[in-house]
Amino acid sequence: MAIPTNIKNLLSGNVVEWARIEFKETWDPAASLKTICAFANDLDNWGGGYIVIGVEEKEGRPVYPLLGVPAGKIDKYQKEIFAKCKLIRPAYSPIIGVETYEDKQFIVIWCPGGDNRPYSSPKTMDKDNKERIHYIRKASNTVEPSDDEEKDLFNLANRVPFDDRINHNAEISDLNITLIQSYLKEIKSSLYEKSKTGDFIEVCQDMNIVNTLPEYTKPKNVGLMFFSMEPEKFFPNAQIDVVQFPEGLGGNDIIEKTFRGPLHQQLRDALQYIQNVIITEKVVKHPDRAEADRFFNFPYAAVEEALSNAVYHRAYDEREPIEVRVENDRMEIVSFPGPDRSVTIEGLKNYRVSNRRYRNRRIGDFLKELHLTEGRNTGFKKIIDALEANGSPKPEFETDEDRSYFITRLFVHEGFCDSSNPEPKRSRKGAEKEPIKGAERKQAILRLVSQNPTITQSQIMEQMNLTRKQVQRDMKELQEEGVLVREGTNRSGYWLVSGEK
């Protein structure tokens, strides 16, 4: 078997949090079995964890140079791991892979959260031992649960998070091998090579995106969310709506764009759209110094983190889309329902948030592997830091007592509210000229495009002293008239004026 990540990521701690990784020099049944049991119990729905054998550790971090597992012990250790895991009750089997890094081999035991909690393992390896413990993880430690924690664990019996459940309405054919291979290649998983030649169902089993029963194999919800071409067939309104109100909420002008498809793709597409269409940079020059002030209406890093968190934490069994509402003075990202009860309304107001139990334990792993979201409880800090670095007002985070919704509210930089400042991305050169209107303005745009086919809308704004809205409207009308054509993608394409080659 292979694991759906790579050993370099595990050793760096950049994708999987340190608290979810244990490093062992050798296979130690007494200690490791307890940790496997604790990861399987997954009390806080973090998504289980990993044990990496062949690595010396110090304070939870790997020690270099890495030791590796001697070639003669690889097979022996794997057989012992499989044998000892049979002592866990109810039955639980982790996914075991052999990974090569820096010319050395390591055994990685991936222990996803189990479907049949609570799990127990023997307290000792003694033959006459009859005591069993429901081990859990507390931070980076494997411990025996307190009475309250054990009650909490039993309350989770048969309560599998929605993203990790079997979808009985789907078939294995609903999973797309091309999407799976693209993902595995991007994260540099050793499973990528297997996916090109190996059995498709085995690859899905190694990724833990299917459940194999004696009578059939069915996809899990998380597999359909990321690796189905049309996940909305199974999760209605699993989409992102970006809605702009240029004239305010009471205005007639509403611009709406909907993004569907695999979760990571719709998230990337929505972020790209927001970056290209909504986010604007302003440059303010000063007569007394050479350096100009540069800032954005909304810093991209804050928007990216807020929207990624909404995709991560929303409930996919609720038929409500994520909505990004953009007004002149703010951006609101709305998702349903609200956060776990461990997140208090007072804590949201004071930016002191520690989400104990996650709604989706698998979605986060995929987003982290793709570097689309951060580790546990780091999102709020990243949003605040990005806003502060841009000079933006502090955000607001809102929910209600019933935790029925969650809003992240970002306010526009005050420089975009001051009409005495220059317009976004415009040069002061020629600012005193009379504004160009109508057909004359369109002809001027066509001349610029003809001279520079790769010109951006921001460059047109600067050279012609126009607003973004004016440029977007004129270019849209020119395209509708067939005078202006876009060839290629938004990022690497070019403009073509009708009649030119």
mmCIF file of C-alpha atoms in Angstrom, residues 186-400:
data_model
loop_
_atom_site.group_PDB
_atom_site.id
_atom_site.type_symbol
_atom_site.label_atom_id
_atom_site.label_comp_id
_atom_site.label_asym_id
_atom_site.label_seq_id
_atom_site.Cartn_x
_atom_site.Cartn_y
_atom_site.Cartn_z
ATOM 1 C CA GLU A 186 0.346 17.755 -7.463
ATOM 2 C CA ILE A 187 1.007 16.643 -3.886
ATOM 3 C CA LYS A 188 3.861 14.352 -5.045
ATOM 4 C CA SER A 189 2.366 11.206 -3.518
ATOM 5 C CA SER A 190 3.962 7.845 -4.296
ATOM 6 C CA LEU A 191 0.413 6.712 -5.093
ATOM 7 C CA TYR A 192 0.605 8.626 -8.371
ATOM 8 C CA GLU A 193 2.717 5.969 -10.069
ATOM 9 C CA LYS A 194 0.435 3.236 -8.763
ATOM 10 C CA SER A 195 -2.614 5.099 -10.078
ATOM 11 C CA LYS A 196 -1.253 4.904 -13.638
ATOM 12 C CA THR A 197 -0.874 1.133 -13.705
ATOM 13 C CA GLY A 198 -2.498 -0.295 -10.571
ATOM 14 C CA ASP A 199 -6.035 -1.344 -9.740
ATOM 15 C CA PHE A 200 -8.358 1.670 -9.507
ATOM 16 C CA ILE A 201 -10.239 0.410 -6.460
ATOM 17 C CA GLU A 202 -6.972 -0.302 -4.622
ATOM 18 C CA VAL A 203 -5.821 3.254 -5.236
ATOM 19 C CA CYS A 204 -9.138 4.567 -3.872
ATOM 20 C CA GLN A 205 -8.781 2.287 -0.846
ATOM 21 C CA ASP A 206 -5.278 3.600 -0.202
ATOM 22 C CA MET A 207 -6.689 7.130 -0.300
ATOM 23 C CA ASN A 208 -9.540 6.077 1.990
ATOM 24 C CA ILE A 209 -12.146 7.597 -0.328
ATOM 25 C CA VAL A 210 -14.176 4.380 -0.714
ATOM 26 C CA ASN A 211 -15.599 1.791 1.644
ATOM 27 C CA THR A 212 -15.418 -1.851 0.611
ATOM 28 C CA LEU A 213 -18.172 -4.064 1.971
ATOM 29 C CA PRO A 214 -18.571 -7.782 1.236
ATOM 30 C CA GLU A 215 -21.355 -7.081 -1.245
ATOM 31 C CA TYR A 216 -20.055 -3.905 -2.989
ATOM 32 C CA THR A 217 -17.641 -0.973 -2.990
ATOM 33 C CA LYS A 218 -19.098 2.508 -2.551
ATOM 34 C CA PRO A 219 -17.481 5.962 -2.596
ATOM 35 C CA LYS A 220 -17.254 8.093 0.493
ATOM 36 C CA ASN A 221 -18.663 11.606 0.413
ATOM 37 C CA VAL A 222 -15.214 13.202 0.550
ATOM 38 C CA GLY A 223 -14.169 11.262 -2.546
ATOM 39 C CA LEU A 224 -17.177 12.574 -4.458
ATOM 40 C CA MET A 225 -16.561 16.124 -3.245
ATOM 41 C CA PHE A 226 -13.030 16.223 -4.645
ATOM 42 C CA PHE A 227 -12.928 13.614 -7.413
ATOM 43 C CA SER A 228 -16.358 13.680 -9.050
ATOM 44 C CA MET A 229 -16.869 15.896 -12.089
ATOM 45 C CA GLU A 230 -20.293 16.947 -10.791
ATOM 46 C CA PRO A 231 -20.361 16.777 -6.986
ATOM 47 C CA GLU A 232 -23.526 18.908 -7.011
ATOM 48 C CA LYS A 233 -25.401 15.785 -8.147
ATOM 49 C CA PHE A 234 -24.840 14.357 -4.675
ATOM 50 C CA PHE A 235 -24.581 17.590 -2.659
ATOM 51 C CA PRO A 236 -27.065 20.165 -4.006
ATOM 52 C CA ASN A 237 -25.822 23.747 -3.770
ATOM 53 C CA ALA A 238 -22.278 22.646 -2.967
ATOM 54 C CA GLN A 239 -21.075 25.778 -4.727
ATOM 55 C CA ILE A 240 -19.658 29.262 -4.205
ATOM 56 C CA ASP A 241 -21.741 32.280 -5.281
ATOM 57 C CA VAL A 242 -19.901 35.593 -5.690
ATOM 58 C CA VAL A 243 -22.425 38.431 -5.729
ATOM 59 C CA GLN A 244 -21.454 42.081 -6.300
ATOM 60 C CA PHE A 245 -23.658 45.053 -5.427
ATOM 61 C CA PRO A 246 -21.973 48.024 -7.176
ATOM 62 C CA GLU A 247 -24.854 50.359 -6.292
ATOM 63 C CA GLY A 248 -25.425 48.982 -2.805
ATOM 64 C CA LEU A 249 -27.996 46.483 -1.582
ATOM 65 C CA GLY A 250 -30.900 48.607 -2.832
ATOM 66 C CA GLY A 251 -29.479 49.089 -6.323
ATOM 67 C CA ASN A 252 -30.621 47.457 -9.542
ATOM 68 C CA ASP A 253 -27.126 46.481 -10.685
ATOM 69 C CA ILE A 254 -26.245 43.003 -9.366
ATOM 70 C CA ILE A 255 -23.385 40.902 -10.761
ATOM 71 C CA GLU A 256 -23.504 37.225 -9.829
ATOM 72 C CA LYS A 257 -21.033 34.455 -10.630
ATOM 73 C CA THR A 258 -21.438 30.811 -9.532
ATOM 74 C CA PHE A 259 -18.599 28.302 -9.171
ATOM 75 C CA ARG A 260 -19.262 24.557 -9.141
ATOM 76 C CA GLY A 261 -17.244 21.371 -9.560
ATOM 77 C CA PRO A 262 -14.718 19.588 -7.308
ATOM 78 C CA LEU A 263 -14.264 21.521 -4.071
ATOM 79 C CA HIS A 264 -10.635 22.482 -4.599
ATOM 80 C CA GLN A 265 -11.297 23.557 -8.178
ATOM 81 C CA GLN A 266 -14.329 25.713 -7.374
ATOM 82 C CA LEU A 267 -12.361 27.301 -4.535
ATOM 83 C CA ARG A 268 -9.421 28.084 -6.811
ATOM 84 C CA ASP A 269 -11.686 29.411 -9.569
ATOM 85 C CA ALA A 270 -13.619 31.631 -7.150
ATOM 86 C CA LEU A 271 -10.398 33.017 -5.665
ATOM 87 C CA GLN A 272 -8.986 33.688 -9.134
ATOM 88 C CA TYR A 273 -12.166 35.537 -10.095
ATOM 89 C CA ILE A 274 -12.090 37.640 -6.925
ATOM 90 C CA GLN A 275 -8.426 38.440 -7.471
ATOM 91 C CA ASN A 276 -8.967 39.462 -11.113
ATOM 92 C CA VAL A 277 -12.303 41.267 -10.854
ATOM 93 C CA ILE A 278 -12.797 42.521 -7.297
ATOM 94 C CA ILE A 279 -9.430 43.084 -5.638
ATOM 95 C CA THR A 280 -7.883 46.398 -6.629
ATOM 96 C CA GLU A 281 -4.589 48.021 -5.725
ATOM 97 C CA LYS A 282 -4.306 51.758 -5.115
ATOM 98 C CA VAL A 283 -1.090 53.736 -5.480
ATOM 99 C CA VAL A 284 -0.834 57.077 -3.660
ATOM 100 C CA LYS A 285 2.163 59.227 -4.580
ATOM 101 C CA HIS A 286 3.531 61.952 -2.328
ATOM 102 C CA PRO A 287 5.333 65.117 -3.441
ATOM 103 C CA ASP A 288 7.722 65.090 -0.468
ATOM 104 C CA ARG A 289 9.097 61.553 -0.867
ATOM 105 C CA ALA A 290 9.910 59.058 -3.576
ATOM 106 C CA GLU A 291 8.076 56.107 -2.077
ATOM 107 C CA ALA A 292 4.410 55.762 -2.889
ATOM 108 C CA ASP A 293 1.846 54.132 -0.614
ATOM 109 C CA ARG A 294 0.396 50.911 -2.028
ATOM 110 C CA PHE A 295 -2.560 49.057 -0.601
ATOM 111 C CA PHE A 296 -5.516 46.940 -1.692
ATOM 112 C CA ASN A 297 -9.234 47.340 -1.128
ATOM 113 C CA PHE A 298 -9.165 43.790 0.290
ATOM 114 C CA PRO A 299 -5.881 41.900 0.827
ATOM 115 C CA TYR A 300 -5.922 38.653 -1.121
ATOM 116 C CA ALA A 301 -4.388 36.565 1.689
ATOM 117 C CA ALA A 302 -7.280 37.460 4.024
ATOM 118 C CA VAL A 303 -9.914 36.663 1.393
ATOM 119 C CA GLU A 304 -8.200 33.379 0.507
ATOM 120 C CA GLU A 305 -8.094 32.200 4.104
ATOM 121 C CA ALA A 306 -11.671 33.281 4.893
ATOM 122 C CA LEU A 307 -13.139 31.568 1.818
ATOM 123 C CA SER A 308 -11.018 28.425 2.309
ATOM 124 C CA ASN A 309 -12.244 28.192 5.889
ATOM 125 C CA ALA A 310 -15.839 28.457 4.681
ATOM 126 C CA VAL A 311 -15.284 25.563 2.238
ATOM 127 C CA TYR A 312 -13.610 23.542 5.002
ATOM 128 C CA HIS A 313 -16.191 24.071 7.738
ATOM 129 C CA ARG A 314 -19.570 24.344 6.017
ATOM 130 C CA ALA A 315 -22.087 21.502 6.255
ATOM 131 C CA TYR A 316 -22.488 19.679 2.953
ATOM 132 C CA ASP A 317 -25.714 17.997 3.999
ATOM 133 C CA GLU A 318 -27.365 21.450 4.073
ATOM 134 C CA ARG A 319 -28.612 22.810 0.755
ATOM 135 C CA GLU A 320 -27.130 26.267 1.108
ATOM 136 C CA PRO A 321 -24.253 27.636 -0.994
ATOM 137 C CA ILE A 322 -21.332 29.648 0.296
ATOM 138 C CA GLU A 323 -21.997 33.272 -0.614
ATOM 139 C CA VAL A 324 -19.410 36.017 -1.086
ATOM 140 C CA ARG A 325 -21.273 39.344 -0.959
ATOM 141 C CA VAL A 326 -19.290 42.348 -2.171
ATOM 142 C CA GLU A 327 -20.551 45.857 -1.426
ATOM 143 C CA ASN A 328 -18.756 49.174 -1.795
ATOM 144 C CA ASP A 329 -17.529 49.197 1.781
ATOM 145 C CA ARG A 330 -17.241 45.512 2.697
ATOM 146 C CA MET A 331 -17.010 41.879 1.702
ATOM 147 C CA GLU A 332 -19.024 39.244 3.556
ATOM 148 C CA ILE A 333 -18.398 35.508 3.292
ATOM 149 C CA VAL A 334 -21.466 33.629 4.509
ATOM 150 C CA SER A 335 -21.677 29.879 5.142
ATOM 151 C CA PHE A 336 -24.038 27.511 6.915
ATOM 152 C CA PRO A 337 -24.247 26.434 9.675
ATOM 153 C CA GLY A 338 -22.148 28.173 12.314
ATOM 154 C CA PRO A 339 -19.138 26.864 14.246
ATOM 155 C CA ASP A 340 -18.951 24.241 16.974
ATOM 156 C CA ARG A 341 -20.228 25.220 20.426
ATOM 157 C CA SER A 342 -16.630 25.345 21.637
ATOM 158 C CA VAL A 343 -16.343 28.601 19.651
ATOM 159 C CA THR A 344 -18.051 31.288 21.727
ATOM 160 C CA ILE A 345 -19.635 34.492 20.450
ATOM 161 C CA GLU A 346 -17.521 36.465 22.920
ATOM 162 C CA GLY A 347 -14.413 34.713 21.646
ATOM 163 C CA LEU A 348 -15.295 35.680 18.066
ATOM 164 C CA LYS A 349 -15.583 39.328 19.090
ATOM 165 C CA ASN A 350 -12.170 39.227 20.788
ATOM 166 C CA TYR A 351 -10.519 37.072 18.080
ATOM 167 C CA ARG A 352 -9.768 34.334 20.626
ATOM 168 C CA VAL A 353 -10.981 31.177 18.949
ATOM 169 C CA SER A 354 -10.041 27.531 19.436
ATOM 170 C CA ASN A 355 -12.320 25.160 17.577
ATOM 171 C CA ARG A 356 -12.214 21.896 19.493
ATOM 172 C CA ARG A 357 -14.190 19.551 17.267
ATOM 173 C CA TYR A 358 -14.251 19.824 13.494
ATOM 174 C CA ARG A 359 -17.376 19.212 11.403
ATOM 175 C CA ASN A 360 -15.396 17.725 8.486
ATOM 176 C CA ARG A 361 -12.361 15.661 9.376
ATOM 177 C CA ARG A 362 -11.300 14.700 5.829
ATOM 178 C CA ILE A 363 -11.887 17.853 3.754
ATOM 179 C CA GLY A 364 -9.230 19.721 5.705
ATOM 180 C CA ASP A 365 -6.579 17.123 4.885
ATOM 181 C CA PHE A 366 -7.130 17.485 1.148
ATOM 182 C CA LEU A 367 -7.154 21.295 1.311
ATOM 183 C CA LYS A 368 -3.983 21.342 3.401
ATOM 184 C CA GLU A 369 -2.190 19.007 1.003
ATOM 185 C CA LEU A 370 -3.056 21.455 -1.785
ATOM 186 C CA HIS A 371 -1.926 24.401 0.402
ATOM 187 C CA LEU A 372 -5.400 25.935 0.238
ATOM 188 C CA THR A 373 -5.820 26.235 3.982
ATOM 189 C CA GLU A 374 -3.664 26.364 7.097
ATOM 190 C CA GLY A 375 -3.375 24.134 10.151
ATOM 191 C CA ARG A 376 -5.852 23.950 12.993
ATOM 192 C CA ASN A 377 -6.982 27.254 14.517
ATOM 193 C CA THR A 378 -4.520 29.346 12.483
ATOM 194 C CA GLY A 379 -6.996 30.831 9.999
ATOM 195 C CA PHE A 380 -8.163 33.734 12.163
ATOM 196 C CA LYS A 381 -4.601 34.889 12.826
ATOM 197 C CA LYS A 382 -3.713 34.769 9.132
ATOM 198 C CA ILE A 383 -6.761 36.891 8.261
ATOM 199 C CA ILE A 384 -5.991 39.468 10.949
ATOM 200 C CA ASP A 385 -2.278 39.615 10.065
ATOM 201 C CA ALA A 386 -3.053 40.142 6.354
ATOM 202 C CA LEU A 387 -5.510 42.948 7.125
ATOM 203 C CA GLU A 388 -3.070 44.615 9.493
ATOM 204 C CA ALA A 389 -0.226 44.444 6.958
ATOM 205 C CA ASN A 390 -2.505 46.110 4.369
ATOM 206 C CA GLY A 391 -3.635 48.808 6.802
ATOM 207 C CA SER A 392 -7.235 47.582 6.637
ATOM 208 C CA PRO A 393 -9.804 47.770 9.440
ATOM 209 C CA LYS A 394 -10.172 44.780 11.719
ATOM 210 C CA PRO A 395 -12.593 42.057 10.580
ATOM 211 C CA GLU A 396 -15.827 40.923 12.173
ATOM 212 C CA PHE A 397 -16.816 37.301 12.748
ATOM 213 C CA GLU A 398 -20.479 36.663 13.424
ATOM 214 C CA THR A 399 -22.766 33.794 14.351
ATOM 215 C CA ASP A 400 -25.965 33.459 16.382
#
